[in-house]
Short mmCIF file of C-alpha atoms and ligand atoms in Angstrom, two decimals:
data_model
loop_
_atom_site.label_atom_id
_atom_site.label_comp_id
_atom_site.label_asym_id
_atom_site.label_seq_id
_atom_site.Cartn_x
_atom_site.Cartn_y
_atom_site.Cartn_z
CA MET A 25 -0.11 0.39 0.02
CA THR A 26 2.52 2.63 1.05
CA GLN A 27 4.79 1.43 -1.86
CA VAL A 28 2.24 2.11 -4.39
CA GLN A 29 1.98 5.41 -2.59
CA ASP A 30 5.60 5.89 -2.59
CA GLU A 31 5.83 5.01 -6.37
CA GLN A 32 3.09 7.53 -7.02
CA GLU A 33 4.76 10.33 -5.28
CA LEU A 34 8.14 9.60 -6.86
CA GLN A 35 6.23 9.56 -10.49
CA ALA A 36 4.62 13.09 -9.44
CA GLN A 37 8.20 14.61 -8.80
CA PHE A 38 9.62 13.06 -11.65
CA ASP A 39 7.01 14.14 -13.74
CA ALA A 40 7.14 17.76 -12.50
CA VAL A 41 10.69 18.08 -13.16
CA VAL A 42 10.11 17.08 -16.50
CA ALA A 43 7.52 19.39 -16.99
CA ARG A 44 9.54 22.43 -15.76
CA HIS A 45 12.13 21.37 -18.40
CA ASP A 46 14.47 20.81 -15.56
CA ARG A 47 17.07 17.54 -15.65
CA ILE A 48 16.62 14.24 -14.33
CA GLU A 49 20.07 13.27 -13.07
CA PRO A 50 21.41 9.78 -12.61
CA ARG A 51 20.40 9.10 -8.88
CA ASP A 52 17.00 10.41 -9.47
CA TRP A 53 14.03 8.22 -9.39
CA MET A 54 12.85 7.56 -12.83
CA PRO A 55 10.14 5.31 -14.42
CA GLU A 56 11.90 1.94 -15.88
CA GLY A 57 10.65 2.88 -19.44
CA TYR A 58 12.35 6.01 -19.49
CA ARG A 59 15.67 4.57 -18.19
CA LYS A 60 15.36 1.67 -20.94
CA THR A 61 14.59 4.15 -23.52
CA LEU A 62 17.63 6.20 -22.81
CA VAL A 63 20.13 3.07 -22.47
CA ARG A 64 19.02 2.20 -25.94
CA GLN A 65 19.22 5.39 -27.49
CA ILE A 66 22.61 6.60 -25.85
CA ALA A 67 23.91 3.30 -26.48
CA GLN A 68 22.70 3.35 -29.83
CA HIS A 69 24.30 6.94 -30.55
CA ALA A 70 27.56 5.87 -28.68
CA HIS A 71 27.97 2.72 -31.24
CA SER A 72 27.18 5.09 -34.30
CA GLU A 73 30.09 7.16 -32.91
CA ILE A 74 32.13 4.44 -32.62
CA ILE A 75 31.27 2.39 -35.83
CA GLY A 76 31.38 5.72 -37.48
CA MET A 77 35.09 5.96 -37.16
CA GLN A 78 35.52 2.91 -39.90
CA PRO A 79 34.31 4.31 -43.07
CA GLU A 80 36.57 7.26 -42.75
CA GLY A 81 39.08 5.81 -41.16
CA ASN A 82 39.46 3.69 -44.20
CA TRP A 83 40.89 6.72 -46.06
CA VAL A 84 43.58 7.99 -43.46
CA THR A 85 46.37 6.48 -44.86
CA ARG A 86 45.50 7.52 -48.34
CA ALA A 87 44.74 11.32 -47.70
CA PRO A 88 45.98 13.57 -50.56
CA SER A 89 47.74 15.75 -48.41
CA LEU A 90 49.27 16.07 -44.81
CA ARG A 91 46.88 18.77 -44.16
CA ARG A 92 44.10 16.51 -45.15
CA LYS A 93 45.54 13.76 -43.25
CA ALA A 94 45.79 15.48 -39.98
CA THR A 95 42.20 16.97 -40.24
CA LEU A 96 40.55 13.57 -40.96
CA LEU A 97 42.84 11.70 -38.11
CA ALA A 98 41.50 14.60 -35.88
CA LYS A 99 38.14 14.26 -37.05
CA VAL A 100 38.05 10.50 -36.45
CA GLN A 101 39.84 10.92 -33.06
CA ASP A 102 37.13 13.20 -32.04
CA GLU A 103 34.45 10.31 -33.21
CA ALA A 104 36.26 8.17 -31.01
CA GLY A 105 35.83 10.95 -27.89
CA HIS A 106 31.90 11.34 -28.95
CA GLY A 107 31.49 7.47 -28.30
CA LEU A 108 33.23 7.48 -24.94
CA TYR A 109 31.30 10.77 -23.83
CA LEU A 110 28.26 9.05 -24.69
CA TYR A 111 29.40 5.34 -23.01
CA SER A 112 30.29 7.26 -20.10
CA ALA A 113 26.63 9.09 -19.77
CA CYS A 114 24.99 5.76 -20.55
CA GLU A 115 26.86 4.18 -17.82
CA THR A 116 25.26 6.30 -15.33
CA LEU A 117 22.25 4.43 -16.05
CA GLY A 118 23.40 1.47 -14.45
CA VAL A 119 24.89 -0.69 -17.67
CA SER A 120 28.73 -1.22 -17.79
CA ARG A 121 30.48 -0.33 -20.62
CA ALA A 122 31.65 -4.14 -21.12
CA GLU A 123 28.13 -5.07 -21.47
CA LEU A 124 27.24 -2.16 -24.14
CA THR A 125 30.35 -3.22 -26.39
CA GLU A 126 29.19 -6.98 -25.90
CA LEU A 127 25.77 -6.13 -27.10
CA LEU A 128 27.27 -4.11 -29.94
CA ILE A 129 29.46 -6.81 -31.40
CA GLU A 130 26.62 -9.38 -31.05
CA GLY A 131 24.33 -7.37 -32.94
CA LYS A 132 21.98 -6.92 -30.01
CA GLN A 133 22.06 -3.11 -30.40
CA LYS A 134 22.09 -0.97 -33.54
CA TYR A 135 23.76 1.83 -34.67
CA SER A 136 23.04 4.56 -37.30
CA SER A 137 22.29 2.69 -40.68
CA ILE A 138 24.39 5.33 -42.60
CA PHE A 139 27.51 3.54 -41.54
CA ASN A 140 26.79 0.28 -43.34
CA TYR A 141 27.43 2.25 -46.74
CA PRO A 142 30.93 2.00 -48.13
CA THR A 143 33.14 5.09 -48.91
CA LEU A 144 34.60 4.74 -52.30
CA SER A 145 36.62 7.93 -53.15
CA TYR A 146 38.06 10.84 -51.21
CA ALA A 147 35.07 12.75 -52.06
CA ASP A 148 32.94 10.79 -49.51
CA VAL A 149 35.33 12.08 -46.88
CA GLY A 150 34.07 15.67 -47.67
CA THR A 151 30.24 14.21 -48.22
CA ILE A 152 30.09 12.72 -44.82
CA GLY A 153 31.72 15.72 -43.19
CA TRP A 154 28.73 17.88 -44.96
CA LEU A 155 26.02 15.46 -45.21
CA VAL A 156 26.28 13.06 -42.44
CA ASP A 157 27.89 15.16 -39.71
CA GLY A 158 25.44 17.90 -41.15
CA ALA A 159 22.45 15.56 -40.28
CA ALA A 160 23.97 14.37 -36.91
CA ILE A 161 24.38 18.36 -36.19
CA ALA A 162 20.72 18.83 -36.85
CA ASN A 163 19.90 15.63 -34.71
CA GLN A 164 22.09 16.70 -31.72
CA VAL A 165 21.30 20.39 -31.22
CA PRO A 166 18.07 19.98 -29.86
CA LEU A 167 19.43 16.65 -27.72
CA CYS A 168 21.34 19.40 -25.83
CA ARG A 169 18.07 20.59 -24.00
CA THR A 170 16.97 16.71 -23.22
CA SER A 171 15.69 15.77 -20.00
CA TYR A 172 18.37 13.70 -19.02
CA GLY A 173 21.46 15.55 -17.48
CA PRO A 174 24.22 13.49 -18.38
CA TYR A 175 23.17 12.81 -21.96
CA GLY A 176 22.39 16.58 -22.44
CA ARG A 177 25.96 17.49 -21.32
CA ALA A 178 27.48 14.81 -23.49
CA MET A 179 25.81 16.35 -26.52
CA ILE A 180 26.76 19.78 -25.74
CA ARG A 181 30.30 18.76 -26.15
CA ILE A 182 29.73 17.01 -28.96
CA CYS A 183 27.92 19.87 -31.06
CA LYS A 184 31.13 22.02 -30.09
CA GLU A 185 33.13 19.71 -32.06
CA GLU A 186 30.88 18.63 -35.14
CA SER A 187 30.96 22.00 -36.40
CA PHE A 188 34.61 21.53 -37.42
CA HIS A 189 33.51 18.07 -39.02
CA GLN A 190 30.88 19.79 -41.32
CA ARG A 191 33.11 22.69 -42.28
CA GLN A 192 36.36 20.43 -43.37
CA GLY A 193 33.81 18.34 -45.16
CA PHE A 194 32.14 21.24 -47.21
CA GLU A 195 35.62 23.14 -47.65
CA LEU A 196 37.35 19.74 -49.19
CA LEU A 197 34.32 19.65 -51.47
CA MET A 198 34.51 23.14 -52.58
CA THR A 199 38.21 22.51 -52.90
CA MET A 200 37.10 19.37 -55.52
CA MET A 201 34.63 21.49 -57.39
CA ARG A 202 37.19 24.15 -58.26
CA GLY A 203 39.26 21.27 -59.62
CA THR A 204 39.09 19.21 -62.68
CA ASP A 205 36.13 17.92 -64.39
CA ALA A 206 37.03 14.43 -62.87
CA GLN A 207 37.17 15.84 -59.61
CA ARG A 208 33.69 17.51 -60.06
CA ALA A 209 32.20 14.50 -61.29
CA MET A 210 33.53 12.62 -58.16
CA VAL A 211 32.06 14.83 -55.93
CA GLN A 212 28.75 14.57 -57.57
CA GLU A 213 28.77 10.61 -57.66
CA SER A 214 29.56 10.91 -54.04
CA VAL A 215 26.48 13.03 -53.37
CA ASP A 216 24.26 10.76 -55.46
CA ARG A 217 25.23 8.07 -53.16
CA PHE A 218 24.92 9.60 -49.82
CA TRP A 219 21.97 11.99 -49.83
CA TRP A 220 19.03 9.44 -49.45
CA PRO A 221 20.90 7.52 -46.83
CA ALA A 222 21.73 10.98 -44.94
CA LEU A 223 17.73 11.92 -44.86
CA MET A 224 17.21 8.40 -43.50
CA MET A 225 19.71 9.37 -40.29
CA PHE A 226 16.50 10.96 -38.99
CA GLY A 227 14.76 7.46 -38.73
CA PRO A 228 11.35 6.36 -39.98
CA PRO A 229 8.69 9.10 -40.96
CA ASP A 230 6.63 10.12 -37.95
CA ASP A 231 3.52 7.96 -38.78
CA ALA A 232 5.84 4.96 -38.45
CA SER A 233 7.58 6.04 -35.45
CA PRO A 234 5.69 4.93 -32.52
CA ASN A 235 7.96 5.69 -29.60
CA THR A 236 8.60 9.13 -30.59
CA ALA A 237 5.28 10.67 -28.70
CA GLN A 238 6.47 8.88 -25.44
CA SER A 239 10.14 10.16 -25.87
CA MET A 240 8.63 13.43 -26.41
CA ALA A 241 6.56 13.15 -23.30
CA TRP A 242 9.64 12.44 -21.36
CA GLY A 243 11.61 15.35 -22.77
CA ILE A 244 14.08 12.94 -24.28
CA LYS A 245 13.29 13.92 -27.67
CA ARG A 246 12.48 17.59 -28.54
CA ASP A 247 11.41 17.46 -32.33
CA THR A 248 9.79 14.59 -34.34
CA ASN A 249 11.91 12.84 -37.21
CA ASP A 250 10.12 14.57 -39.75
CA GLU A 251 10.62 17.82 -38.29
CA LEU A 252 14.27 17.33 -38.08
CA ARG A 253 14.49 16.01 -41.83
CA GLN A 254 12.65 19.21 -42.96
CA LYS A 255 15.20 21.35 -40.99
CA PHE A 256 18.19 19.53 -42.46
CA VAL A 257 16.73 19.89 -46.23
CA ASP A 258 16.07 23.37 -45.75
CA MET A 259 19.53 24.07 -44.31
CA THR A 260 21.13 21.98 -47.01
CA VAL A 261 19.75 22.94 -50.37
CA PRO A 262 21.18 26.37 -50.17
CA GLN A 263 24.52 24.82 -49.60
CA ALA A 264 24.43 22.29 -52.42
CA GLU A 265 23.67 25.33 -54.80
CA ARG A 266 26.40 26.89 -53.42
CA LEU A 267 28.70 23.86 -53.94
CA GLY A 268 27.36 23.47 -57.46
CA VAL A 269 25.95 19.97 -56.92
CA THR A 270 22.78 18.62 -58.01
CA LEU A 271 21.04 16.95 -55.18
CA PRO A 272 19.34 13.59 -56.65
CA ASP A 273 15.88 14.28 -55.94
CA PRO A 274 13.97 15.91 -58.66
CA ALA A 275 11.04 16.85 -56.16
CA ILE A 276 13.37 19.30 -54.53
CA ALA A 277 11.40 22.50 -54.80
CA TRP A 278 11.09 25.72 -52.59
CA ASN A 279 7.54 25.96 -51.26
CA GLU A 280 6.35 29.31 -50.76
CA ASP A 281 3.01 28.53 -48.86
CA ARG A 282 4.91 26.12 -46.49
CA GLY A 283 7.88 28.33 -46.19
CA HIS A 284 10.05 24.86 -46.58
CA TYR A 285 11.55 22.99 -49.53
CA ASP A 286 9.22 20.14 -50.94
CA PHE A 287 11.45 16.97 -51.15
CA GLY A 288 10.98 13.36 -52.23
CA GLU A 289 10.27 10.26 -50.05
CA PRO A 290 13.36 8.29 -49.16
CA ASP A 291 13.08 4.54 -50.19
CA TRP A 292 11.95 3.20 -46.82
CA GLU A 293 11.91 -0.25 -47.93
CA GLU A 294 15.95 0.35 -48.22
CA PHE A 295 16.02 1.61 -44.77
CA ALA A 296 14.24 -1.30 -43.17
CA ALA A 297 16.65 -3.48 -45.05
CA VAL A 298 19.68 -1.81 -43.85
CA VAL A 299 18.34 -1.83 -40.32
CA ARG A 300 17.93 -5.48 -40.48
CA GLY A 301 21.49 -6.20 -41.30
CA GLU A 302 21.26 -6.38 -45.05
CA GLY A 303 23.28 -2.99 -45.85
CA PRO A 304 26.16 -2.88 -48.11
CA CYS A 305 28.86 -3.30 -45.00
CA ASN A 306 26.86 -4.36 -41.78
CA ALA A 307 28.83 -7.69 -41.55
CA GLN A 308 32.21 -5.97 -42.43
CA ARG A 309 31.63 -3.18 -39.66
CA ILE A 310 30.77 -5.47 -36.87
CA ALA A 311 33.53 -8.18 -37.63
CA HIS A 312 36.15 -5.07 -37.51
CA ARG A 313 34.64 -4.05 -34.21
CA ARG A 314 34.62 -7.23 -32.79
CA ARG A 315 38.47 -8.29 -34.35
CA ALA A 316 39.66 -4.84 -32.70
CA HIS A 317 37.81 -5.51 -29.33
CA GLU A 318 39.03 -9.19 -29.23
CA ASP A 319 42.75 -8.21 -30.59
CA GLY A 320 43.06 -5.64 -27.46
CA ALA A 321 41.70 -8.09 -24.93
CA TRP A 322 45.53 -8.78 -23.96
CA VAL A 323 46.30 -5.08 -23.66
CA ARG A 324 43.33 -4.71 -21.26
CA GLU A 325 44.03 -7.84 -19.03
CA ALA A 326 48.35 -6.94 -19.19
CA ALA A 327 47.34 -3.17 -18.20
CA SER A 328 45.10 -4.70 -15.32
CA ALA A 329 47.67 -7.25 -13.86
CA PHE A 330 50.22 -4.05 -13.98
CA ALA A 331 47.95 -2.14 -12.08
CA ALA A 332 47.28 -4.87 -9.41
CA GLN A 333 50.82 -5.72 -9.35
CA GLN A 334 51.91 -1.91 -8.60
CA SER A 335 48.92 -1.53 -5.77
CA ALA A 336 50.10 -4.80 -4.20
CA GLN A 337 53.74 -3.40 -4.18
CA GLN A 338 52.48 0.16 -3.01
CA SER A 339 50.67 -1.53 0.21
CA ALA A 340 53.27 -3.46 1.18
CA GLN A 341 55.67 -0.99 1.23
CA GLN A 342 53.18 1.06 3.32
CA GLN A 343 53.40 -1.90 5.79
CA GLU A 344 56.84 -1.90 5.86
CA VAL A 345 56.78 1.86 6.94
CA SER A 346 54.18 1.54 9.43
CA ALA A 347 55.82 -1.48 11.11
CA MET B 28 42.23 -12.81 -10.35
CA SER B 29 38.78 -11.48 -11.40
CA ALA B 30 40.17 -8.02 -11.16
CA VAL B 31 42.63 -8.98 -14.09
CA ARG B 32 39.80 -10.30 -16.46
CA GLY B 33 37.29 -7.82 -15.40
CA GLU B 34 36.68 -4.43 -16.64
CA TRP B 35 38.94 -1.33 -15.86
CA PRO B 36 37.42 0.58 -12.98
CA LEU B 37 35.65 3.92 -13.62
CA TRP B 38 37.18 7.17 -12.96
CA GLU B 39 35.48 10.42 -12.52
CA VAL B 40 37.36 13.14 -14.60
CA PHE B 41 37.82 17.17 -13.30
CA VAL B 42 39.38 19.67 -15.37
CA ARG B 43 40.43 23.01 -14.27
CA GLY B 44 39.74 25.13 -17.72
CA LYS B 45 42.24 27.83 -16.74
CA ARG B 46 43.99 29.24 -14.01
CA GLY B 47 42.02 31.04 -11.41
CA LEU B 48 38.93 28.53 -12.07
CA ASN B 49 38.10 25.26 -9.86
CA HIS B 50 38.29 22.04 -11.35
CA VAL B 51 34.80 20.68 -12.71
CA HIS B 52 33.48 17.31 -13.08
CA VAL B 53 33.74 16.75 -17.08
CA GLY B 54 32.65 13.10 -17.00
CA SER B 55 34.06 9.63 -16.49
CA LEU B 56 36.13 6.88 -18.11
CA HIS B 57 37.78 3.43 -17.64
CA ALA B 58 41.65 2.99 -16.95
CA ALA B 59 43.72 0.56 -15.12
CA ASP B 60 45.29 2.90 -12.89
CA ALA B 61 45.47 6.45 -11.91
CA GLU B 62 48.26 7.20 -14.40
CA MET B 63 46.51 5.80 -17.26
CA ALA B 64 43.52 7.46 -16.13
CA VAL B 65 45.14 11.02 -16.49
CA ARG B 66 46.34 10.08 -19.69
CA ASN B 67 43.24 9.03 -21.29
CA ALA B 68 41.56 11.99 -19.79
CA ARG B 69 43.68 14.07 -21.61
CA ASP B 70 42.91 12.49 -24.87
CA VAL B 71 39.09 12.43 -24.29
CA TYR B 72 38.42 15.59 -22.29
CA THR B 73 41.08 17.88 -23.41
CA ARG B 74 41.56 17.91 -27.26
CA ARG B 75 41.23 21.49 -27.69
CA ASN B 76 43.05 23.13 -24.92
CA GLU B 77 40.07 22.82 -22.56
CA GLY B 78 42.23 22.36 -19.56
CA VAL B 79 45.22 23.31 -17.81
CA SER B 80 45.04 20.68 -14.79
CA ILE B 81 43.45 17.32 -14.54
CA TRP B 82 42.13 15.33 -11.62
CA VAL B 83 40.70 11.89 -11.54
CA VAL B 84 39.19 10.01 -8.89
CA LYS B 85 38.00 6.52 -8.52
CA ALA B 86 34.13 6.70 -8.96
CA SER B 87 34.05 4.06 -6.04
CA ASP B 88 35.90 6.69 -3.61
CA VAL B 89 33.16 9.41 -4.33
CA THR B 90 30.75 9.99 -1.18
CA ALA B 91 27.54 11.67 -2.36
CA SER B 92 24.62 12.98 -0.42
CA SER B 93 21.70 11.16 -0.89
CA PRO B 94 20.12 11.09 -4.39
CA ASP B 95 17.27 13.21 -3.96
CA GLU B 96 17.62 17.19 -4.80
CA LYS B 97 15.03 17.60 -1.95
CA ASP B 98 17.36 15.97 0.26
CA PRO B 99 16.84 17.25 3.85
CA LEU B 100 20.79 17.41 4.20
CA PHE B 101 20.20 20.81 2.20
CA ALA B 102 17.05 21.77 4.19
CA PRO B 103 19.07 23.91 6.91
CA ALA B 104 19.76 26.39 4.25
CA GLY B 105 16.39 26.54 3.13
CA ASP B 106 15.02 29.02 5.72
CA LYS B 107 18.01 31.15 6.03
CA VAL B 108 17.21 34.06 3.63
CA TYR B 109 19.18 36.30 6.13
CA ARG B 110 22.58 34.66 4.31
CA HIS B 111 21.63 36.70 1.21
CA PRO B 112 22.53 40.17 0.45
CA THR B 113 18.91 40.98 -0.72
CA PHE B 114 17.46 40.23 2.72
CA TYR B 115 18.64 43.61 3.93
CA ASP B 116 17.09 46.85 3.36
CA VAL B 117 19.65 49.62 2.33
CA PRO B 118 18.20 52.65 0.75
CA ALA B 119 18.87 52.77 -2.95
CA ASP B 120 20.53 55.89 -2.58
CA VAL B 121 23.44 54.85 -0.43
CA PRO B 122 26.46 54.72 -3.00
CA HIS B 123 28.64 51.46 -3.62
CA MET B 124 26.33 49.04 -1.84
FE1 LIG C 6 30.48 12.59 -33.79
FE1 LIG C 7 31.32 14.11 -36.54
#
């Protein structure tokens, strides 16, 4: 009886915090569904940053100049950092890092479908910076105000770093567009491949996204998938014009009445297939992550053994001193 | 034995942004020992000169007040409005106050 009452009171306190747009912190009481949703979303987000290193990391050794190489290396290193901020936020919800890694390499948790597409040319490094990091920014800026404190704080750090990612990508593409016909064709070909997958990064359309309403009620999400997708298109179309590339969607047109760009419907069948694991690189990405994790096992164990030995020596010395 | 096979412990990271400021909590990370935690913290949390000094503390060594923001621990401060400057009436025309 009192337990039910307590729970109702706790729920009311929680609701009040969310209603006044305040933050929930790790040791607060929270509904189990809220915790589960956050674990799933933050983990998926962290995994995306980590897996997201692969398509670009692929090109580090083949960068066309030292400047591009230093840039790409710094960008990929940032993505590793983003993954770590997010894993650390996720751990405040009572899951362990080891568990999360396991769930990823067992294929039991997802990551963004965009990283299951291959990077076929150096122009892809530019396109990813421009479109993929651009879409990530559109997704992430509102998440800085998410109701869960550690998640919001991680997003603030990440957003500060993302603008470098997008700008270096756009600059790379602009440089190529000022180059030869062959280079311009490379950029166009790359944009053709990445445009639709970038739009899919916002997730299924609102009428096929049953969890959105609850997530918004909890203050985890601040905008719907379709709202964010529209925002991204509105920001990107003028950039494409400035760049001189054609976005591969004949339906793109300014709509005076709506005050937005109209655009076509992504191929949701393809999206579903990639999410199911049937994208061009799903198996490769996970296999690579698993290999890196397993190859690193001896390093983790050796470092633990060394730490244990050091602290044993230290306490032995301390005993000697006090004896 | 299980310590060797198990996960590296969790460390809380505090960074002093610049001279004259306090160390501020920025997040956490895993490391086998304190020295590695400091090095990893440099790479994870200060890639763009965000700090001039780093502290790391084993998360298990942190003692916290009770979880709730309405913790009775903070209640004694609640009714002591006289600790704030605005509690005191001073005419607006008194200079420099
Ligand atoms: Fe990122
Ligand atoms: Fe990024």
